[in-house]
Coordinates of C-alpha atoms in Angstrom, one line a residue:
X435 CA 30.4 31.3 22.0
X436 CA 31.8 28.2 20.8
X437 CA 29.1 26.4 23.0
X438 CA 26.5 28.3 21.0
X439 CA 27.7 27.4 17.6
X440 CA 28.1 23.7 19.0
X441 CA 24.4 23.8 20.2
X442 CA 23.5 25.4 16.7
X443 CA 25.2 22.6 14.9
X444 CA 23.6 19.7 17.3
X445 CA 20.5 21.1 16.7
X446 CA 20.6 21.7 13.0
X447 CA 22.0 18.0 12.8
X448 CA 18.8 16.9 15.0
X449 CA 16.4 18.4 12.8
X450 CA 17.8 17.1 9.5
X451 CA 18.1 13.5 10.7
X452 CA 14.4 13.6 11.7
X453 CA 13.1 15.2 8.5
X454 CA 14.6 12.3 6.6
X455 CA 12.3 9.5 5.3
X456 CA 12.1 6.8 7.7
X457 CA 13.1 3.4 5.9
X458 CA 9.5 2.1 6.6
X459 CA 7.9 4.9 4.7
X460 CA 9.9 4.3 1.7
X461 CA 6.7 2.3 0.5
X462 CA 4.2 5.6 0.4
X463 CA 3.2 6.6 -2.8
X464 CA 1.5 5.5 -6.1
X465 CA 2.3 2.0 -7.5
X466 CA 1.3 0.3 -10.6
X467 CA 1.3 -3.4 -11.8
X468 CA -0.1 -4.4 -15.1
X469 CA -3.7 -4.6 -13.9
X470 CA -3.9 -2.3 -11.2
X471 CA -2.7 1.1 -9.5
X472 CA -2.9 2.0 -6.0
X473 CA -1.6 4.7 -3.5
X474 CA -0.2 3.4 -0.2
X475 CA -0.5 5.7 2.8
X476 CA 0.2 5.6 6.5
X477 CA -2.8 4.9 8.8
X478 CA -1.4 5.3 12.2
X479 CA 1.4 2.8 12.8
X480 CA 0.5 0.7 9.9
X481 CA 0.3 1.3 5.8
X482 CA -3.0 1.0 3.9
X483 CA -3.6 1.2 0.2
X484 CA -6.5 2.2 -1.9
X485 CA -7.4 1.4 -5.3
X486 CA -6.9 3.9 -7.9
X487 CA -7.4 2.0 -11.3
X488 CA -7.8 -1.7 -12.5
X489 CA -8.7 -2.8 -16.1
X490 CA -11.8 -4.0 -14.8
X491 CA -12.9 -1.4 -12.3
X492 CA -15.8 0.2 -14.8
X493 CA -18.9 -0.9 -16.2
X494 CA -19.2 -1.1 -20.0
X495 CA -19.9 2.5 -20.3
X496 CA -16.2 3.2 -18.8
X497 CA -17.3 6.0 -16.4
X498 CA -19.4 4.1 -14.0
X499 CA -17.2 2.1 -11.5
X500 CA -18.4 -1.5 -10.5
X501 CA -20.0 -2.2 -7.3
X502 CA -18.6 -4.2 -4.3
X503 CA -20.8 -6.9 -5.1
X504 CA -19.3 -9.9 -3.7
X505 CA -18.6 -8.3 -0.3
X506 CA -19.5 -10.8 2.6
X507 CA -21.3 -7.8 4.3
X508 CA -24.5 -6.9 2.3
X509 CA -24.6 -3.5 3.6
X510 CA -21.2 -2.5 1.5
X511 CA -22.5 -4.4 -1.8
X512 CA -23.3 -1.0 -3.3
X513 CA -20.3 0.8 -2.7
X514 CA -17.8 1.7 -5.7
X515 CA -15.0 0.0 -6.1
X516 CA -13.0 2.6 -7.3
X517 CA -11.2 4.6 -4.2
X518 CA -11.9 1.5 -2.1
X519 CA -9.0 0.6 0.5
X520 CA -8.1 -3.1 -0.4
X521 CA -4.9 -3.3 1.9
X522 CA -4.8 -2.5 5.6
X523 CA -2.7 -3.2 8.6
X524 CA 0.5 -3.7 6.8
X525 CA 3.7 -3.6 9.3
X526 CA 7.1 -2.6 8.7
X527 CA 9.3 -5.8 10.2
X528 CA 13.0 -6.9 9.6
X529 CA 13.1 -4.6 6.5
X530 CA 10.2 -6.1 4.8
X531 CA 6.3 -5.6 5.1
X532 CA 4.3 -8.1 7.0
X533 CA 0.8 -9.0 8.8
X534 CA -1.2 -7.1 6.2
X535 CA -4.8 -7.8 5.0
X536 CA -5.7 -7.7 1.3
X537 CA -9.5 -7.5 0.5
X538 CA -10.1 -8.8 -3.1
X539 CA -13.5 -7.5 -4.7
X540 CA -13.3 -10.1 -7.4
X541 CA -14.3 -13.0 -4.9
X542 CA -14.9 -10.9 -1.4
X543 CA -12.2 -12.8 0.4
X544 CA -9.8 -11.3 2.6
X545 CA -5.9 -12.6 2.3
X546 CA -2.7 -12.4 4.4
X547 CA -0.4 -9.9 2.8
X548 CA 3.4 -9.5 3.0
X549 CA 5.9 -7.5 0.7
X550 CA 9.2 -5.9 0.3
X551 CA 11.0 -3.3 -1.3
X552 CA 13.6 -4.0 -4.0
X553 CA 15.3 -0.7 -4.1
X554 CA 13.1 2.3 -4.1
X555 CA 11.1 1.9 -7.3
X556 CA 10.1 -1.6 -7.1
X557 CA 7.7 -3.2 -4.6
X558 CA 6.7 -7.1 -4.4
X559 CA 3.7 -8.2 -2.6
X560 CA 2.5 -11.7 -1.9
X561 CA -1.5 -12.3 -1.0
X562 CA -2.1 -15.6 0.5
X563 CA -4.7 -17.7 2.5
X564 CA -2.7 -19.8 5.3
X565 CA 0.6 -20.4 3.8
X566 CA 2.7 -17.8 1.5
X567 CA 3.9 -20.3 -0.7
X568 CA 0.1 -20.9 -2.1
X569 CA -0.5 -17.2 -2.7
X570 CA -0.2 -14.9 -5.6
X571 CA 2.8 -12.5 -6.2
X572 CA 2.5 -8.9 -7.6
X573 CA 5.4 -6.8 -8.9
X574 CA 4.9 -3.2 -8.7
X575 CA 6.6 -0.1 -10.3
X576 CA 6.5 3.3 -8.6
X577 CA 4.5 5.8 -10.4
X578 CA 6.5 9.1 -10.4

């Protein structure tokens, strides 16, 4: 009887520990800064993010999504900006995120991206070409 109770307790402890969110997954969810709102999701072993809203995402009518007109691939220039995946291949490393790629519709370039969580509701990302020191930092707040 004691073995059965012990086995049930160990099984319950194992199940609850696996059910907890992994530290890397703390980045999952919806994030907003002054100009953008994005949704971060898991994509295999990496993280990606799609654009939900930006201050300059729509045409003058306020309803029609702008197109990805500066994309280096001519075939993709007609796709709408809204819902576009902007961040790919972000990997959790050493309690931060690195090796990501950030596609910018403003200029059609792809930048390197790294980030870190400051608590569970603050995210800081830095997009850069070559050297992080020459990049741009965005501070995000989690949207509940």
